[in-house]
Coordinates of C-alpha atoms and ligand atoms in Angstrom, one line a residue:
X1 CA 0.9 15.5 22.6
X2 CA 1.4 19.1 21.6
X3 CA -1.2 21.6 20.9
X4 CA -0.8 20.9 17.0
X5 CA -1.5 17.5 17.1
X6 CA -4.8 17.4 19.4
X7 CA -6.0 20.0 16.8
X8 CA -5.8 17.0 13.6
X9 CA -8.7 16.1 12.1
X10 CA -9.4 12.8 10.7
X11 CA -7.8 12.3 7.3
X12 CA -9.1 9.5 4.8
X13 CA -7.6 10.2 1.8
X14 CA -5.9 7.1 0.1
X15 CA -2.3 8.0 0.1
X16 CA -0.3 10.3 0.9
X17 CA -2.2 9.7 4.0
X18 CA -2.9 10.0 7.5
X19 CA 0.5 9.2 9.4
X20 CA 0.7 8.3 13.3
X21 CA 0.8 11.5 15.5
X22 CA 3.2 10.3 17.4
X23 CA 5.6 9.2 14.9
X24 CA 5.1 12.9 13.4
X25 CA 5.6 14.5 16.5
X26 CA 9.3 12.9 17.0
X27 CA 10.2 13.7 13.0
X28 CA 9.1 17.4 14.0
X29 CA 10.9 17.7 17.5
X30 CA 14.6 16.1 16.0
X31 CA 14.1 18.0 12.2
X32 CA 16.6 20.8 12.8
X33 CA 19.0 18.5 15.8
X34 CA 18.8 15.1 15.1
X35 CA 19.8 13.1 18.2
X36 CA 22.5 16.0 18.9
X37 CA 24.3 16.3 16.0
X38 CA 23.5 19.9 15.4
X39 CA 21.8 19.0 12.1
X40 CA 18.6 18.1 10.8
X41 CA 18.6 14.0 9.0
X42 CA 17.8 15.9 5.8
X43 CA 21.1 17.9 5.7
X44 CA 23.7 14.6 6.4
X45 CA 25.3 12.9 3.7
X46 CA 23.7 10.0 3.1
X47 CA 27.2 8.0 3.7
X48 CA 27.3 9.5 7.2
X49 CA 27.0 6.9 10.0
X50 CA 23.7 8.4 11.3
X51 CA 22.1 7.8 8.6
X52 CA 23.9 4.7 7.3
X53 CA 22.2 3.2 10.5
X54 CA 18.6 4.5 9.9
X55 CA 18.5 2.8 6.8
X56 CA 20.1 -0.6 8.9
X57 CA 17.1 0.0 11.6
X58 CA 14.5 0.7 8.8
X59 CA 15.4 -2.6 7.2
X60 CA 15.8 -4.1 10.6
X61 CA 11.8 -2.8 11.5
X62 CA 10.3 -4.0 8.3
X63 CA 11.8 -7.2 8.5
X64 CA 10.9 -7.8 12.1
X65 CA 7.3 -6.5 11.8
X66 CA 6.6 -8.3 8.5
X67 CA 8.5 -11.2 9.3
X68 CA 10.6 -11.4 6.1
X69 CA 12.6 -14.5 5.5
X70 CA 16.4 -14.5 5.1
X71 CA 16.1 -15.3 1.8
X72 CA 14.6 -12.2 0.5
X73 CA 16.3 -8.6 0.0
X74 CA 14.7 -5.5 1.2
X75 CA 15.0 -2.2 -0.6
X76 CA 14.1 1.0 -0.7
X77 CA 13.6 2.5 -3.9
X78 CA 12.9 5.7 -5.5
X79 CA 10.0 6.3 -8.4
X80 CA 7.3 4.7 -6.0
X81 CA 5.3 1.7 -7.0
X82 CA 4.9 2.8 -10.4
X83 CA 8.7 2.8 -11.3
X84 CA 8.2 -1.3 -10.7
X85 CA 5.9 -1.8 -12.8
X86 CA 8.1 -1.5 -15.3
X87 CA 11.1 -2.8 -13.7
X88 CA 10.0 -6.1 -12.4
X89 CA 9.5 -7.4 -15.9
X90 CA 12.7 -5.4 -16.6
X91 CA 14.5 -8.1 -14.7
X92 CA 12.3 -11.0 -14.7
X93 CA 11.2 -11.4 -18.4
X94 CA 14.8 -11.3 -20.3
X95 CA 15.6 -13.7 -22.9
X96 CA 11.6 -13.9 -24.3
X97 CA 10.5 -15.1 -20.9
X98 CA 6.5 -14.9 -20.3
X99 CA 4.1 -13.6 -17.1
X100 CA 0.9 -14.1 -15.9
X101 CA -0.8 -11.0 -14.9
X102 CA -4.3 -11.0 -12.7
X103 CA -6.2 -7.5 -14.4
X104 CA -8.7 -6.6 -11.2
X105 CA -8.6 -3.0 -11.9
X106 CA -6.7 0.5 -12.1
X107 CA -3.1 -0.5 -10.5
X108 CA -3.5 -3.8 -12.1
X109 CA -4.2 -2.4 -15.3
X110 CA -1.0 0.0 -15.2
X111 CA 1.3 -3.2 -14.1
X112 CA -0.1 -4.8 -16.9
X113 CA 0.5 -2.0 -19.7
X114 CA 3.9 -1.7 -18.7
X115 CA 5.1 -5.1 -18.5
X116 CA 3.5 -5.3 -22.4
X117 CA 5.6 -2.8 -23.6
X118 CA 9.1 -5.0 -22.0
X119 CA 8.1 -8.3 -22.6
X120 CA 5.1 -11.2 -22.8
X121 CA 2.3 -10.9 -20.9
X122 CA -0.8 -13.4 -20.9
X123 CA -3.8 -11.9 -18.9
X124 CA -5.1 -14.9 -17.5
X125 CA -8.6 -13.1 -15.4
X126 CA -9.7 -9.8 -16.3
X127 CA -12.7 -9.0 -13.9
X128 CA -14.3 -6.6 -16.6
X129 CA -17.3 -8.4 -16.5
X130 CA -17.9 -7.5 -12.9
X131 CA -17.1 -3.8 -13.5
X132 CA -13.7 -4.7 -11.7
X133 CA -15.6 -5.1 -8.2
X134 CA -14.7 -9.1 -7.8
X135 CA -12.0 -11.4 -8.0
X136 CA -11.4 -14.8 -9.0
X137 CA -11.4 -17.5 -6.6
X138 CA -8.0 -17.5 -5.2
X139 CA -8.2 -21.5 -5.7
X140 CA -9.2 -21.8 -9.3
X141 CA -6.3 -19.8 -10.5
X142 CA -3.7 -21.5 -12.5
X143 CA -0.6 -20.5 -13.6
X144 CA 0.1 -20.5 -17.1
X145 CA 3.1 -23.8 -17.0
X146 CA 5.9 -21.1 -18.9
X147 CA 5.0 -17.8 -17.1
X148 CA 8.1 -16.5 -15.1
X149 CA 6.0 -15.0 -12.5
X150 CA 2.3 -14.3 -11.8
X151 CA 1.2 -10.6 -11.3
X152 CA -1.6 -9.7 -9.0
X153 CA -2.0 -6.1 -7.0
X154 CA -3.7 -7.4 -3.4
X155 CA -6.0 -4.2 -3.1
X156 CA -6.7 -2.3 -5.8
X157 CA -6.9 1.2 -3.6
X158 CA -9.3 2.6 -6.1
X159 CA -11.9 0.0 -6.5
X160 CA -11.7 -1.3 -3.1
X161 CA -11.4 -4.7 -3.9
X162 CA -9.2 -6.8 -1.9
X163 CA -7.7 -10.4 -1.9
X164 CA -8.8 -12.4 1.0
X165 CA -6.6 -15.3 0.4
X166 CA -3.4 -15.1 -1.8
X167 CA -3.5 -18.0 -4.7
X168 CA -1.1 -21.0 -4.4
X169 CA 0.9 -21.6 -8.0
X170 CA 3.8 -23.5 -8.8
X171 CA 5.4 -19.9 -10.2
X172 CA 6.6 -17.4 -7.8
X173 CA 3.8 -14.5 -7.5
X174 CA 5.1 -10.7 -7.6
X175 CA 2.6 -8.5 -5.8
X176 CA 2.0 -4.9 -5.8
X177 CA 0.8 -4.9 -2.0
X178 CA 0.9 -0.8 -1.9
X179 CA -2.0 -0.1 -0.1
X180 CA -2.4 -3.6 2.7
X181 CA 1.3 -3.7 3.2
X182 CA 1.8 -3.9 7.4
X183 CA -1.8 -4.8 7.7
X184 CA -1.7 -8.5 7.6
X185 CA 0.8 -11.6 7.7
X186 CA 1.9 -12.5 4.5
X187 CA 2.9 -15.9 3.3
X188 CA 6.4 -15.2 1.7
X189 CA 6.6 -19.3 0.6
X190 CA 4.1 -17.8 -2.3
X191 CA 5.8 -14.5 -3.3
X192 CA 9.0 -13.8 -5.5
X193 CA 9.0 -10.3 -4.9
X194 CA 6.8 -7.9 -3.1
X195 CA 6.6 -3.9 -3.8
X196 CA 4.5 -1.2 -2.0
X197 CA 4.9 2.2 -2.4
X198 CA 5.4 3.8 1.0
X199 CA 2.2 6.3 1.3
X200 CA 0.1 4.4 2.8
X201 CA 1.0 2.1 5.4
X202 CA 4.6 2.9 5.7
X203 CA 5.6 6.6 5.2
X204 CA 5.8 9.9 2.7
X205 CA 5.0 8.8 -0.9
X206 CA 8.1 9.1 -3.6
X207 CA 9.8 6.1 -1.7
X208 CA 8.7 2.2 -2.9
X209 CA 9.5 -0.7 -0.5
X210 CA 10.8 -4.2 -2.9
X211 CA 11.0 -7.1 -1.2
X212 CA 13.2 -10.1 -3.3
X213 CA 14.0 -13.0 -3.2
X214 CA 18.1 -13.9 -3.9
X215 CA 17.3 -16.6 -6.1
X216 CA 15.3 -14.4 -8.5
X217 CA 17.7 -11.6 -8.5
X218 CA 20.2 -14.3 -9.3
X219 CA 18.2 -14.8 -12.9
X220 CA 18.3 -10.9 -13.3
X221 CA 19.9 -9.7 -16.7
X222 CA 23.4 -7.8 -16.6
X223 CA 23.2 -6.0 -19.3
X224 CA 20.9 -3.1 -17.9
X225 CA 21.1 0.1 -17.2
X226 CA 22.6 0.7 -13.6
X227 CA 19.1 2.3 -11.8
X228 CA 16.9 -0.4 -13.1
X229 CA 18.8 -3.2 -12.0
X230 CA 17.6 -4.7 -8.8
X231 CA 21.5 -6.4 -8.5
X232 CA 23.2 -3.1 -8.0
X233 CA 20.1 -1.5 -5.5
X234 CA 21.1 -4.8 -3.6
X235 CA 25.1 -4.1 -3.9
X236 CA 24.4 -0.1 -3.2
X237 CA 22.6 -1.6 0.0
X238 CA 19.9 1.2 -1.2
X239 CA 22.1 3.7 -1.7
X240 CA 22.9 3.3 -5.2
X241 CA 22.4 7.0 -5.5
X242 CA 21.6 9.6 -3.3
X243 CA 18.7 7.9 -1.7
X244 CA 15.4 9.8 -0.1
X245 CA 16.6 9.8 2.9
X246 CA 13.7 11.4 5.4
X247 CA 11.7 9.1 3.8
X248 CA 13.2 6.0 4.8
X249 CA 13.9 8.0 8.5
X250 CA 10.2 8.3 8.3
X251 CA 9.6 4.2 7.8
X252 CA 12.2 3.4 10.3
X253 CA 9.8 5.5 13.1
X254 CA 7.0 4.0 11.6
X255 CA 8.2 0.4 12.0
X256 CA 8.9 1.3 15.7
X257 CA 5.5 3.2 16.7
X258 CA 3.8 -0.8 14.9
X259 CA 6.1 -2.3 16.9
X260 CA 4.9 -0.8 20.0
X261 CA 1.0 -1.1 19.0
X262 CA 1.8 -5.1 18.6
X263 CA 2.7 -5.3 14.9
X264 CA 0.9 -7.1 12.4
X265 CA -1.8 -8.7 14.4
X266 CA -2.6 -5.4 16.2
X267 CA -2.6 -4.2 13.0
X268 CA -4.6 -6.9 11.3
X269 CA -7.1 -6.5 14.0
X270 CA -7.5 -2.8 13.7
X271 CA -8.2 -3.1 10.4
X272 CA -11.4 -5.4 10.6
X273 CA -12.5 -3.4 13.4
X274 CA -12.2 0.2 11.9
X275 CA -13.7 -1.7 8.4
X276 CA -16.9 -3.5 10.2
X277 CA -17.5 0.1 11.7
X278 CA -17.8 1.2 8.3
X279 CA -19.4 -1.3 6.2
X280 CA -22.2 -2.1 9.0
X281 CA -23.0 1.9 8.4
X282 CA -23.4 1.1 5.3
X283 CA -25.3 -2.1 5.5
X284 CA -27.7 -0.2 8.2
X285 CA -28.5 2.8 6.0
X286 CA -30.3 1.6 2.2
X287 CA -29.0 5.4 1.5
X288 CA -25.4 4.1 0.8
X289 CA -24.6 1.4 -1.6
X290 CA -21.5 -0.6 -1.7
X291 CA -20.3 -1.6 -5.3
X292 CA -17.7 -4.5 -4.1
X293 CA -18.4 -8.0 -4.5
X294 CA -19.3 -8.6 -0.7
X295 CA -16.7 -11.3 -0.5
X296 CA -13.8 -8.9 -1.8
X297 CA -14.5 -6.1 0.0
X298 CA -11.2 -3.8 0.9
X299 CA -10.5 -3.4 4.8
X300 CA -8.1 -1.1 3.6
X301 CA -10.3 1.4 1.2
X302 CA -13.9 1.5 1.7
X303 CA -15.7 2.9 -1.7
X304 CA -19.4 3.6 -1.4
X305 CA -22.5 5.6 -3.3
X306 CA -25.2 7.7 -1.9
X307 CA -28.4 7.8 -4.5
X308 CA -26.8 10.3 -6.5
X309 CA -24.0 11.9 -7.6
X310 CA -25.2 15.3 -6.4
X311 CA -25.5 13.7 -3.0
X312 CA -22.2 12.0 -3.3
X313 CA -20.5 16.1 -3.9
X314 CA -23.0 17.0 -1.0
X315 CA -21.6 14.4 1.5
X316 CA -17.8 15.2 0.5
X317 CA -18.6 18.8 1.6
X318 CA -20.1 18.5 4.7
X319 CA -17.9 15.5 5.8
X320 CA -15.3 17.8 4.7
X321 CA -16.8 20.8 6.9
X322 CA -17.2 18.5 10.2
X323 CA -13.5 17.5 10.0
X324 CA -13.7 14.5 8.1
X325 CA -11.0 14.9 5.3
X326 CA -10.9 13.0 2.0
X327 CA -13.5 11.3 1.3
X328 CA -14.3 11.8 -2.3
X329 CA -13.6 8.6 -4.5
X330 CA -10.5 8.9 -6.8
X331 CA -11.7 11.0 -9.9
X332 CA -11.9 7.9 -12.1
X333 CA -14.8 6.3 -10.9
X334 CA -16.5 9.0 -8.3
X335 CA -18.7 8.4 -5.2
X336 CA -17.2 8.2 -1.9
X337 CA -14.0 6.4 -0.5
X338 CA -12.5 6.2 2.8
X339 CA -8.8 4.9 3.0
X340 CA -8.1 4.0 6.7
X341 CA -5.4 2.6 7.0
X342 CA -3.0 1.3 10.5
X343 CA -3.0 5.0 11.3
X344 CA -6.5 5.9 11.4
X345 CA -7.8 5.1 15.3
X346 CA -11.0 3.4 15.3
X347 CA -12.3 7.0 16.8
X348 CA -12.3 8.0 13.3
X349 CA -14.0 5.2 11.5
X350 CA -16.8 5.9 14.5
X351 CA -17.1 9.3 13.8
X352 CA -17.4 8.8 10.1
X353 CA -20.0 6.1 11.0
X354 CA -21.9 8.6 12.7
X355 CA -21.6 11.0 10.3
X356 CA -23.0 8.7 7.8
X357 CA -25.9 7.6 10.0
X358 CA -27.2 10.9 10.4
X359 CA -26.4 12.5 7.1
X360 CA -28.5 9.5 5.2
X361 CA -31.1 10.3 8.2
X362 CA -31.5 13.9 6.7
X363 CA -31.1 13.2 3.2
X364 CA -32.7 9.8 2.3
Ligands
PMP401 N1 -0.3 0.5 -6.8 C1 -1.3 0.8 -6.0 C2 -2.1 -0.3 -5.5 C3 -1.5 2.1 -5.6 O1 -2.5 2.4 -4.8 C4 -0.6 3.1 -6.1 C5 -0.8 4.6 -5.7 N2 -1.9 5.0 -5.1 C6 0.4 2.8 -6.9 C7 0.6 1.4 -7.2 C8 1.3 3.8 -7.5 O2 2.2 4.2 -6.5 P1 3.2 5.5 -6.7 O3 2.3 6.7 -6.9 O4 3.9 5.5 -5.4 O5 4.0 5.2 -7.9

């Protein structure tokens, strides 16, 4: 590793994020040459057959590490996950058709205002009585017999509340997996479609990963206007229009650096290693207090209190100052939050551990 990259500090903000060193380091080393073509990925047409074949190898990686049937379409999109949440029921609720949407918190709650104003939306849990820091039981929910689709978002990066277990319904579920996609296996027999934007587990922010399956783009309405049709991403094989191209270079060496770490399960492992690190520091120290419903707790984002929020700004500071980046908690709700996701070594969760230990030792 260079010079540069021993000097990084450890990064927890919740997205754009802390990418692998390693996978920076080769984006850095081919930006102005790429594989001896005398320019730089960012400066080839997009039709050119280098980067006509990063996109087939960044499709290739996903599927491959995540395992996604045959039966389901990747893309990769522009307008992040947000553009989807107006989309999805773009496509999927034509003709007066109805969803069931699962309101657990901020990202839920934007899904949710933007499918109301395309179409029908029943709300069938809304965890406001727990302050959004609890889900339902994955086995008492029921979809609603008519809906087309049932919405949930599987971690709710702000709140740091995170589905264990995936609920079973007879509809096909659409998830906004944004921030815990590549960090677990998923079980595509439940899921229609499947969107994360990139800036967490994947690569830069401004690009959304959408996973389909054919026989729900089959249902899509034709009538639509050409970008927000899922049919035409699929016949434009993602380059409908001029696609972001470094971004989708950037998954493609992500999906390689997981595939050498041992994929999901390495990554699956990490994460409840690099989470127990941080939620026993909590546990240990009365100082810090943990809003989430113990049961629902994120491995992804780990949001915490010290006894006030003068302490919280305190901590942020000095965290900040011992090279421990981004740990304030979105500006919504306050307090503390580390996001650590597949790229943050278990080094960092210890040091942040430590940090905690003796900043509640000198504080409390
Ligand atoms: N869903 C979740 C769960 C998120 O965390 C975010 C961004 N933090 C979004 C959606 C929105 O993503 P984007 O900014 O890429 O549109």
């Amino acid at each position: 590793m260079t010079t540069t990259a021993t000097q990084r500090i450890f990064n927890f903000s919740a997205g754009p994020c802390t990418l692998p060193a390693e996978v920076l380091e080769i984006a850095a080393g081919e930006m102005l040459n790429y594989q001896g073509t005398g320019m730089g990925i960012v400066e080839m047409s997009h039709r050119s057959k280098p980067v006509v074949s990063v996109f087939e190898q960044a499709e290739a990686g996903v599927r491959e590490v995540l395992g996604v049937p045959e039966d389901m379409h990747i893309l990769f999109m522009g307008g992040g996950a947000t553009f989807q949440f107006g989309m999805i029921p773009m496509n999927l609720l034509a003709g007066g058709k109805s969803a069931d949407y699962i309101h657990s918190g901020a990202w839920a709650k934007k899904a949710i205002a933007d499918a109301k104003a395309v179409g029908k939306v029943n709300v069938i849990f809304d965890g406001k009585d727990s302050n959004y820091m609890s889900l339902p039981n994955p086995a008492s929910v029921k979809a609603s017999a008519d809906a087309a689709y049932l919405h949930i978002c599987s971690n709710e990066t702000i709140g740091g509340v995170q589905w264990k277990d995936y609920p079973t319904v007879d509809v096909p579920i659409v998830a906004d997996m944004s921030s815990e996609i590549m960090s677990r296996p998923i079980d595509f027999d439940k899921f229609g479609l499947i969107y994360a934007g990139a800036q967490k587990n994947i690569g830069p922010a401004g690009v959304c990963l959408v996973l389909i399956k054919k026989d729900l783009v089959a249902q899509c309405p034709n009538n639509l206007v050409g970008y927000l049709n899922y049919a035409g991403h699929i016949e434009g094989e993602s380059m409908l229009n001029t696609p972001p191209v470094f971004n989708v270079y950037m998954i493609k060496l992500v999906m390689d650096w997981l595939k050498g770490k041992g994929g999901l399960s390495w990554a699956a492992d990490m994460a409840a290693k690099r989470s127990k690190i941080l939620y026993d520091a909590i546990a240990r120290n009365d100082f810090y207090t943990c809003p989430v419903d113990a049961k629902y707790r994120s491995l992804m984002n780990v949001v915490f209190t010290t006894p006030s929020e003068e302490l919280d700004n305190k901590f942020v500071k000095e965290s900040e100052a011992a090279g421990l980046s981004g740990l304030k908690g979105h500006r919504s709700v306050g307090g503390c939050r580390a996001s650590i996701y597949n790229a943050m070594p278990i080094e960092g969760a210890e040091a942040l551990a430590s940090f905690m230990d003796a900043f509640a030792a000198k504080n409390g």
